[in-house]
PDB file of C-alpha atoms and ligand atoms in Angstrom:
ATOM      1  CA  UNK A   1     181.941 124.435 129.357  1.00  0.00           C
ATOM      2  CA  UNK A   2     185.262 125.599 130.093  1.00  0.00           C
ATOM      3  CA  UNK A   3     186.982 125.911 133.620  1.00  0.00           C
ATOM      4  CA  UNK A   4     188.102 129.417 132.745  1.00  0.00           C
ATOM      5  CA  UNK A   5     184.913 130.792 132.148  1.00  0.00           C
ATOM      6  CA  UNK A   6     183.504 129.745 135.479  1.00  0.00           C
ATOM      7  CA  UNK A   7     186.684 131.134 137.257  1.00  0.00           C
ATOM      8  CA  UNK A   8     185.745 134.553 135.125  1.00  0.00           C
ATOM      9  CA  UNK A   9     182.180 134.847 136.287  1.00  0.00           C
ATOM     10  CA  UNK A  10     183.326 134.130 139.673  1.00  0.00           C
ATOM     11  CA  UNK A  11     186.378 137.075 139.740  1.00  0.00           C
ATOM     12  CA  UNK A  12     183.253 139.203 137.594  1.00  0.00           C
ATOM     13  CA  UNK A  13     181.218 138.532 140.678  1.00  0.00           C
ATOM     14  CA  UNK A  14     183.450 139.685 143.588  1.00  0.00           C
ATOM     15  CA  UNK A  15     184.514 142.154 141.250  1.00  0.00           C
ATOM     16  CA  UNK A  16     181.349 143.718 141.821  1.00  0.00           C
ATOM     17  CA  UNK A  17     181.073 143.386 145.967  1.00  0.00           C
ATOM     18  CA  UNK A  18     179.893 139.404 146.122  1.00  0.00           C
ATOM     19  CA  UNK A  19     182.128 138.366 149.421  1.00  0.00           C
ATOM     20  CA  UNK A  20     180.520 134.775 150.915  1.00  0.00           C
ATOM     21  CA  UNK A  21     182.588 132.261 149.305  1.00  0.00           C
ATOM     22  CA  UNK A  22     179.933 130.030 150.457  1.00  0.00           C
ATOM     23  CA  UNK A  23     177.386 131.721 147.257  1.00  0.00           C
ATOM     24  CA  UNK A  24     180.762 131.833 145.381  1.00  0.00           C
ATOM     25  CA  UNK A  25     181.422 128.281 145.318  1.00  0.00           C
ATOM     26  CA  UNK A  26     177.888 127.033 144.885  1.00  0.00           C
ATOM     27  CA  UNK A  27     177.266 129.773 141.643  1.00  0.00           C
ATOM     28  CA  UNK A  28     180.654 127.368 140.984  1.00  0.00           C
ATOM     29  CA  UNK A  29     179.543 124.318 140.979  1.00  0.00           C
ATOM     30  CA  UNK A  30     175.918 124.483 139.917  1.00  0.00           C
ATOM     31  CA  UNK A  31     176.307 124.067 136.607  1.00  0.00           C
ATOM     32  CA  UNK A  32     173.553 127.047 134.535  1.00  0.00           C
ATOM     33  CA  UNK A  33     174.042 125.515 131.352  1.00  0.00           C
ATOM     34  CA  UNK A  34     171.742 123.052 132.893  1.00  0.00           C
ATOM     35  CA  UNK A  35     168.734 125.751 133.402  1.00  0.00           C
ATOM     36  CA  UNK A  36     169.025 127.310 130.161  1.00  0.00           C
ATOM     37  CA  UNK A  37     167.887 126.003 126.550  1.00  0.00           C
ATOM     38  CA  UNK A  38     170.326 124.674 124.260  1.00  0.00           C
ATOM     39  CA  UNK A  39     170.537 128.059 121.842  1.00  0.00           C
ATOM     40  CA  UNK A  40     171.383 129.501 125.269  1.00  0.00           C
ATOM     41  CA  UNK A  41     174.490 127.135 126.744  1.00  0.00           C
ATOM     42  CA  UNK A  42     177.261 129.139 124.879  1.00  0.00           C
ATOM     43  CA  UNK A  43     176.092 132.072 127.062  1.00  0.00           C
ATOM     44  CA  UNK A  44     175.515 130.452 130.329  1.00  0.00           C
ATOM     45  CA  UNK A  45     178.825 131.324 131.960  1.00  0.00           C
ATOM     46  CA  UNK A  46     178.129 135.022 131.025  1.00  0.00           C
ATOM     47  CA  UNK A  47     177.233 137.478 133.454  1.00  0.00           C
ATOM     48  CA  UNK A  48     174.155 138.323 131.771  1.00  0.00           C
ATOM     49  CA  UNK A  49     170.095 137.466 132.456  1.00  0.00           C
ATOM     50  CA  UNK A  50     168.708 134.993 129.743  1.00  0.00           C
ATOM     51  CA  UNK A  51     165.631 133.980 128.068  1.00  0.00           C
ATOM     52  CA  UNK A  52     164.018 130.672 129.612  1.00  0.00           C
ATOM     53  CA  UNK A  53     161.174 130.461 127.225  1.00  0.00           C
ATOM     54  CA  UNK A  54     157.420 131.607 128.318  1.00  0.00           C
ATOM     55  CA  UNK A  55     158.715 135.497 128.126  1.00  0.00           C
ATOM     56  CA  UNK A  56     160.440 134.555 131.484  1.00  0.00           C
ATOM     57  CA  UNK A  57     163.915 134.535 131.909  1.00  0.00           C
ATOM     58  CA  UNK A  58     166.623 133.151 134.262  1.00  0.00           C
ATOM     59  CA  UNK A  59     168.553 135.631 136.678  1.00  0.00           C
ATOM     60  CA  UNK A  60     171.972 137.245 135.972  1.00  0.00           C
ATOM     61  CA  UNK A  61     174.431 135.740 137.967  1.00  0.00           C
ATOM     62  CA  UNK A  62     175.324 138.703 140.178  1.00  0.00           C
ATOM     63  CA  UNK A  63     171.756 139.122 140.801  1.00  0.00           C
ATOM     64  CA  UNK A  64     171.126 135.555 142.224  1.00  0.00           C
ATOM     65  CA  UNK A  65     174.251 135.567 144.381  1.00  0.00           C
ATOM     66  CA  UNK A  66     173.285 139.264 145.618  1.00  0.00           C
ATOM     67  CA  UNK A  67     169.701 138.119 146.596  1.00  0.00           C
ATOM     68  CA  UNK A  68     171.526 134.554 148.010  1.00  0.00           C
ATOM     69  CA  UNK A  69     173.812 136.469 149.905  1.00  0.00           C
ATOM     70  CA  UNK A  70     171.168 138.682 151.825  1.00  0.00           C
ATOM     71  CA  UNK A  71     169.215 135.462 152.564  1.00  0.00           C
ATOM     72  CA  UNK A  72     172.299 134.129 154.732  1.00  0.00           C
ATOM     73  CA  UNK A  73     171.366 130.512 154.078  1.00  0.00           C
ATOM     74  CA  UNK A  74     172.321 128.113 156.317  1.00  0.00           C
ATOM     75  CA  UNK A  75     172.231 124.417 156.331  1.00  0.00           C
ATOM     76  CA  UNK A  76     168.752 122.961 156.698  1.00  0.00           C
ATOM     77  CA  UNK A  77     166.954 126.116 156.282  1.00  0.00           C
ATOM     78  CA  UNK A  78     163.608 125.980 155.246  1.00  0.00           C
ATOM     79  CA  UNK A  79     163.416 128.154 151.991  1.00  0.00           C
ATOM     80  CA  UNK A  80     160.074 128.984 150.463  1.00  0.00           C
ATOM     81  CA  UNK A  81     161.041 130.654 146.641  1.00  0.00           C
ATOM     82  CA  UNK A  82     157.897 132.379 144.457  1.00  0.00           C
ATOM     83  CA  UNK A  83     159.252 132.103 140.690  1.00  0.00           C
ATOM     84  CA  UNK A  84     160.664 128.840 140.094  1.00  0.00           C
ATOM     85  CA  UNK A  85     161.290 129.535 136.823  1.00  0.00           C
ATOM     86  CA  UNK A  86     164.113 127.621 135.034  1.00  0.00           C
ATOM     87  CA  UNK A  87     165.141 126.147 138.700  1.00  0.00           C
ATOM     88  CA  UNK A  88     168.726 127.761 139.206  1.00  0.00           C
ATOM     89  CA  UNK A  89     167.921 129.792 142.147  1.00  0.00           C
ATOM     90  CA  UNK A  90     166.438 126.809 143.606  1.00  0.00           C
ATOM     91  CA  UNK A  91     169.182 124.264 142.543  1.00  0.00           C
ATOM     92  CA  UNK A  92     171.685 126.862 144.177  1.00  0.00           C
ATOM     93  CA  UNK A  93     169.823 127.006 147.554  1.00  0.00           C
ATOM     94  CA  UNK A  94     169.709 123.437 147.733  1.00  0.00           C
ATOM     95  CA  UNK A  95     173.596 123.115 147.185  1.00  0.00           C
ATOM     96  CA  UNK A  96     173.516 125.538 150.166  1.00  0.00           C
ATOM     97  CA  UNK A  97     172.098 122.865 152.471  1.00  0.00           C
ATOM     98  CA  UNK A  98     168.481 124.333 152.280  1.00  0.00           C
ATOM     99  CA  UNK A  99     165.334 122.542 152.109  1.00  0.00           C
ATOM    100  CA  UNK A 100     163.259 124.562 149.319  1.00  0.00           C
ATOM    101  CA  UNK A 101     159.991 124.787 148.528  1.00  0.00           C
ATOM    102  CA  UNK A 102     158.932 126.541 145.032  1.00  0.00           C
ATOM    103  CA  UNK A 103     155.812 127.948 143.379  1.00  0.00           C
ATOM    104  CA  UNK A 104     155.767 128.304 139.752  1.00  0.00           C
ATOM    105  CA  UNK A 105     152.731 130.046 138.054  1.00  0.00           C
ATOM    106  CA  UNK A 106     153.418 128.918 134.243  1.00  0.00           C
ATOM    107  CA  UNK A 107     152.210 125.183 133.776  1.00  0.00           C
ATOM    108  CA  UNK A 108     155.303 125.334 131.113  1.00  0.00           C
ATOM    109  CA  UNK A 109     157.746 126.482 133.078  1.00  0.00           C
ATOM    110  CA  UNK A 110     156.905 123.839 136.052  1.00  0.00           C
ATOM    111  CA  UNK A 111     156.598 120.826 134.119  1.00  0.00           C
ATOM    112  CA  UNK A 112     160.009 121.514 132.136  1.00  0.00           C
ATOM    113  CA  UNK A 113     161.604 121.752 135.811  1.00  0.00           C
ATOM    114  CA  UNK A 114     159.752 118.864 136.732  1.00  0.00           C
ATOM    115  CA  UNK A 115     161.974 117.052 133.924  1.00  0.00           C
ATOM    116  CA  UNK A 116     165.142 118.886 135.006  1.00  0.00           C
ATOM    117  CA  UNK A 117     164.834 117.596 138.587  1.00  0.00           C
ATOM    118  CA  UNK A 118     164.194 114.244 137.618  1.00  0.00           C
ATOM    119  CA  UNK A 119     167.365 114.041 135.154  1.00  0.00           C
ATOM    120  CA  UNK A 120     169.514 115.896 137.798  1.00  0.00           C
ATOM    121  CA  UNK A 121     168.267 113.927 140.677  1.00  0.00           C
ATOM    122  CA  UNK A 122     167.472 116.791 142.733  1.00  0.00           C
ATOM    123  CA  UNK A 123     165.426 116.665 145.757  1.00  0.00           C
ATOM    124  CA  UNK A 124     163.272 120.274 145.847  1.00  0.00           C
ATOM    125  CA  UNK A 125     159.058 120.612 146.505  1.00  0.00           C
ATOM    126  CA  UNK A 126     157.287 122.316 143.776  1.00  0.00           C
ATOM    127  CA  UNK A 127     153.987 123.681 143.505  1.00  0.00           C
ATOM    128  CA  UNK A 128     152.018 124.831 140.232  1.00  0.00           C
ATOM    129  CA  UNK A 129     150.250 128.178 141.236  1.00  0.00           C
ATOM    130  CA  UNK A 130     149.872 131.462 142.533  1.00  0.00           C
ATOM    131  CA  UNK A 131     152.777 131.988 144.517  1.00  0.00           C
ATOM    132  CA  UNK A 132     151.286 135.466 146.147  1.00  0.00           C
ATOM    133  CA  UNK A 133     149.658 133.530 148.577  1.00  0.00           C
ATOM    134  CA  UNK A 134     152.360 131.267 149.646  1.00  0.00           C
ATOM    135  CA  UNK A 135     152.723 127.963 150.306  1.00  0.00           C
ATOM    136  CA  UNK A 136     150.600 127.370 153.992  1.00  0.00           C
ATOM    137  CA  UNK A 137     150.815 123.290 154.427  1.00  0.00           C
ATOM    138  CA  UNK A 138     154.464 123.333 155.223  1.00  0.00           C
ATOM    139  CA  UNK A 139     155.020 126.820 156.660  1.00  0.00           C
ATOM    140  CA  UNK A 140     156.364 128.358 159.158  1.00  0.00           C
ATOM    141  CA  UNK A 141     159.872 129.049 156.841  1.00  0.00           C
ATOM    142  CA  UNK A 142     163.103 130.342 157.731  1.00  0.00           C
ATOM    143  CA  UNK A 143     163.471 132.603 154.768  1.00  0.00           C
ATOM    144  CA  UNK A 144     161.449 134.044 151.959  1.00  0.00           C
ATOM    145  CA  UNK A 145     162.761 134.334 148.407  1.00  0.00           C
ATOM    146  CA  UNK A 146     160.524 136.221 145.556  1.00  0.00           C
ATOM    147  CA  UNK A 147     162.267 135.834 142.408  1.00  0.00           C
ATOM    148  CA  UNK A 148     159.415 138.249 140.461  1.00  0.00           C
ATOM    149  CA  UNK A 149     159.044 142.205 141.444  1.00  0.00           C
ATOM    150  CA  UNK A 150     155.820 142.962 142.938  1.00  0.00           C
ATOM    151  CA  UNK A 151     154.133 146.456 143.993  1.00  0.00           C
ATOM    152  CA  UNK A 152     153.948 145.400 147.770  1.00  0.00           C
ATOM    153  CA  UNK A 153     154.949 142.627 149.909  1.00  0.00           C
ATOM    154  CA  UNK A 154     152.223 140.301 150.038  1.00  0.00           C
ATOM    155  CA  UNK A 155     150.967 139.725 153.182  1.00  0.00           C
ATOM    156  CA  UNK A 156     150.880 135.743 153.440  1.00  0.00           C
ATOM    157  CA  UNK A 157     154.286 135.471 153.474  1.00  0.00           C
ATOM    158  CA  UNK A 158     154.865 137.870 157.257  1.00  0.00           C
ATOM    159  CA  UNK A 159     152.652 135.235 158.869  1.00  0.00           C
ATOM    160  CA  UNK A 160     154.380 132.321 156.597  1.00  0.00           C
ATOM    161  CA  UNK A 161     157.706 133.456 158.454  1.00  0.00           C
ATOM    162  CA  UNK A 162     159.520 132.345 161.631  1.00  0.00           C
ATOM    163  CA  UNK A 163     160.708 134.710 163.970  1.00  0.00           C
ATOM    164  CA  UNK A 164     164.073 135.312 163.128  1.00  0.00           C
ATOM    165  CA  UNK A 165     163.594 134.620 159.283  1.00  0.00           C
ATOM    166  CA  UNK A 166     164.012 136.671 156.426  1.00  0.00           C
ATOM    167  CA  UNK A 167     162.511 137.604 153.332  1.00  0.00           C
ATOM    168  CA  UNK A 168     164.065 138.961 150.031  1.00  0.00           C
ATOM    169  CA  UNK A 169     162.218 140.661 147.745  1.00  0.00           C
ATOM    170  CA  UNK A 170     161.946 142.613 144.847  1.00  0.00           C
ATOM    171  CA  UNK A 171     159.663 145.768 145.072  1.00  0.00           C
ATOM    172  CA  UNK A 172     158.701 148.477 142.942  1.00  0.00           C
ATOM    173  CA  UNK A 173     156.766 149.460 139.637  1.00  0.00           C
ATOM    174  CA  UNK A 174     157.334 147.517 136.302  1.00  0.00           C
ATOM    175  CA  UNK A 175     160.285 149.392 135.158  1.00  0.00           C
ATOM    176  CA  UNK A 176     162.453 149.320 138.166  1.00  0.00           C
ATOM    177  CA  UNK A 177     162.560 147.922 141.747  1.00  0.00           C
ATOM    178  CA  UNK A 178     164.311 148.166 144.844  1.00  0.00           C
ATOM    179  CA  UNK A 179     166.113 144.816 146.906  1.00  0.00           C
ATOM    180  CA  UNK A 180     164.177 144.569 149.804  1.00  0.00           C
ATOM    181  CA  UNK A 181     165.256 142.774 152.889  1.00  0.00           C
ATOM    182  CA  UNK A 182     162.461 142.087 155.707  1.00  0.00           C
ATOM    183  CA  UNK A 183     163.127 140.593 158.954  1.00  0.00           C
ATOM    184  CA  UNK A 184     160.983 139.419 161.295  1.00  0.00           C
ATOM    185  CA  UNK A 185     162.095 140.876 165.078  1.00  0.00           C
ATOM    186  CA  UNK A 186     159.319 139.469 166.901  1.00  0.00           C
ATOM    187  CA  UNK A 187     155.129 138.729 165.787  1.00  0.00           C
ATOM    188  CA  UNK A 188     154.330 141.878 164.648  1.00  0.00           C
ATOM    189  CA  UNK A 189     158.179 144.035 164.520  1.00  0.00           C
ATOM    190  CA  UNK A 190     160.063 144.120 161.199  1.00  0.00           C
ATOM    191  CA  UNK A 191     163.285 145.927 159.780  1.00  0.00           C
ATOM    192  CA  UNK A 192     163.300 146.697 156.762  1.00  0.00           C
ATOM    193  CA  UNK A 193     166.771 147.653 154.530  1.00  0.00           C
ATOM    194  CA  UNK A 194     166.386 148.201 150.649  1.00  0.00           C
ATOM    195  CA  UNK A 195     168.889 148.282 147.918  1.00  0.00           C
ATOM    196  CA  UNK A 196     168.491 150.200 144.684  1.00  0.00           C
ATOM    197  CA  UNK A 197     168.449 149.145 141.005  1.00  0.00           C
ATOM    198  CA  UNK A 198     166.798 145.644 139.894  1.00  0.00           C
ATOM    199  CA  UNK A 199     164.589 144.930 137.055  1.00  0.00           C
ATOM    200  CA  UNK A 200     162.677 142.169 137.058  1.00  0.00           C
ATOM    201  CA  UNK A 201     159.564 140.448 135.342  1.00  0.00           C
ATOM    202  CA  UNK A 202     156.179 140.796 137.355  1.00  0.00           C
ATOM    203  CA  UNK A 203     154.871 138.288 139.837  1.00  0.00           C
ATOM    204  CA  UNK A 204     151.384 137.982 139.284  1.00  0.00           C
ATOM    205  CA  UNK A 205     149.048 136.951 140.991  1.00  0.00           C
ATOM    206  CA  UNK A 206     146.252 137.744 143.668  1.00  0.00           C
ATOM    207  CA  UNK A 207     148.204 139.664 145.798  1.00  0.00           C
ATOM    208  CA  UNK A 208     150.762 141.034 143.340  1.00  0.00           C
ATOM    209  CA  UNK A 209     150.619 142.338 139.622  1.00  0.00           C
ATOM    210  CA  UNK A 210     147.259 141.907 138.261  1.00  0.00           C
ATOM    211  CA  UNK A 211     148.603 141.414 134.851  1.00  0.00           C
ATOM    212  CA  UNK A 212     151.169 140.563 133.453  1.00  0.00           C
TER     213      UNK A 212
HETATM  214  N1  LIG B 301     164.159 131.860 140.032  1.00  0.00           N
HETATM  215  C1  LIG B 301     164.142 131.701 138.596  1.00  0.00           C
HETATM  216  C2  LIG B 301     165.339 130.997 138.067  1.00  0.00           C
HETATM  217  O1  LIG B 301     166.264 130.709 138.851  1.00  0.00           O
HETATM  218  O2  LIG B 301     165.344 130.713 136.854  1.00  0.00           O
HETATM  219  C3  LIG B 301     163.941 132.999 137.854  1.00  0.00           C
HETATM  220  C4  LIG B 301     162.564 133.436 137.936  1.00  0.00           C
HETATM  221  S1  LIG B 301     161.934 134.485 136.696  1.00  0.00           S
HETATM  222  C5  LIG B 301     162.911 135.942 136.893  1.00  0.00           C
HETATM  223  C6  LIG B 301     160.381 134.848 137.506  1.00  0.00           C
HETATM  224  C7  LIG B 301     159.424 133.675 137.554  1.00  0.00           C
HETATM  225  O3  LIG B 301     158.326 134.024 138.400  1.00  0.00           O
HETATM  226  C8  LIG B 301     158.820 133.331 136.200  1.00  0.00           C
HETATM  227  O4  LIG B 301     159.096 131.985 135.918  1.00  0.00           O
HETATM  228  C9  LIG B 301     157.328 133.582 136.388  1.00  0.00           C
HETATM  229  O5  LIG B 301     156.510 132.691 135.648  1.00  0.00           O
HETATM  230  C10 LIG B 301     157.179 133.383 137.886  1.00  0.00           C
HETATM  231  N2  LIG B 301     156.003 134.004 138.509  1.00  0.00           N
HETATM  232  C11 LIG B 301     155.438 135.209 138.253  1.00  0.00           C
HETATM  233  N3  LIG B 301     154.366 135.399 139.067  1.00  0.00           N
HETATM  234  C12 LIG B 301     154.268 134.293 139.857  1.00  0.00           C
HETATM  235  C13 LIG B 301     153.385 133.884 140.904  1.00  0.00           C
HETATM  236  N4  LIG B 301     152.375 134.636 141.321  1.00  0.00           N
HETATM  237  N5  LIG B 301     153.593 132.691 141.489  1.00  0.00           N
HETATM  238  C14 LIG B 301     154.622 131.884 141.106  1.00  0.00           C
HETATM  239  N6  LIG B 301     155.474 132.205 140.116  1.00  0.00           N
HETATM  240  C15 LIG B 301     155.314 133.400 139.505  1.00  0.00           C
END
């Protein structure tokens, strides 16, 4: 890896409206070549989504510092994410400060992060399973990230959230989905703000896509 292409991505990314230098500096410094398969390294620096194996894939950059920067982490958080997938997203929130807690569905995808953690000495919770229904033993959480596009919200994860916390998620039909950004006012008050234009792979599950 060259310096110069992580100093690109990073002017790509506030190119395109990415302002906390907090999300800057951690997209920075956690290295993706890490989260990506070997064929995959040259591209890692690239702006781009990439194939994780499994038909999943990892994030584009701007995407996972968009979604980061809605959820407004802040040190000690407690961060549930649905979609571990490769393990970036995660990795990144933990640079933040966060505690995390992940749910992967694909028994590949888990136990090749289970590998990555170990070699990178990195101290997240994962779960094998179906992440529509949340992740109850060590919830209430300060902030909700869904990392797969589902039709609705499912509804585990309002009572899985502390007053005050957020969740980030994508919502729509299979081809396209909207950002949305749910906060929790009081027990049963919410605002809701959405942003337009994300594709992402299903989350499946119970309470999501029934299929893949
Ligand atoms: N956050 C990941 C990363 O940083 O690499 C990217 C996630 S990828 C776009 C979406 C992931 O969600 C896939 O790994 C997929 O297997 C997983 N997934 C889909 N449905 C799920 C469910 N119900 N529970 C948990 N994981 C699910």
């Amino acid at each position: 890896m060259l310096n110069s292409q992580r100093k690109e991505l990073i002017e790509t990314l506030r190119k395109k409206g990415i302002t906390s230098d907090l999300v800057l500096d951690a997209i920075k410094n956690v290295n993706r070549e890490d989260f990506v398969p070997d064929i995959m390294k040259i591209h890692a620096w690239e702006d781009v989504p990439l194939p994780i194996g499994n038909g999943q894939t990892i994030s584009q950059p701007y995407t996972v510092a968009f979604m980061t920067s809605l959820l407004d982490v802040k040190k000690n958080d407690k961060i549930l994410e649905i979609g571990t997938g490769s393990g970036y997203q995660a990795a990144l929130l933990n640079y933040l400060g966060a505690q995390v807690y992940s749910i992967e569905r694909s028994i590949e995808l888990y136990n090749s992060f289970l590998k990555l953690m170990d070699k990178l000495q990195l101290r997240i919770m994962v779960r094998l399973g179906d992440g529509t229904i949340g992740w109850n033993d060590f919830a209430p959480y300060d902030k909700i990230i869904v990392t797969a596009s589902s039709p609705t919200i499912p509804k585990s994860y309002f009572s899985q959230l502390k007053i005050g916390g957020k969740i980030v998620i994508p919502i729509g039909d299979r081809f396209q989905q909207e950002m949305q950004v749910v906060e929790k006012l009081t027990g049963n008050d919410y605002k809701m703000e959405s942003y337009p234009n994300f594709k992402f792979v299903p989350l499946v599950g119970i309470d999501g896509w029934k299929s893949e």
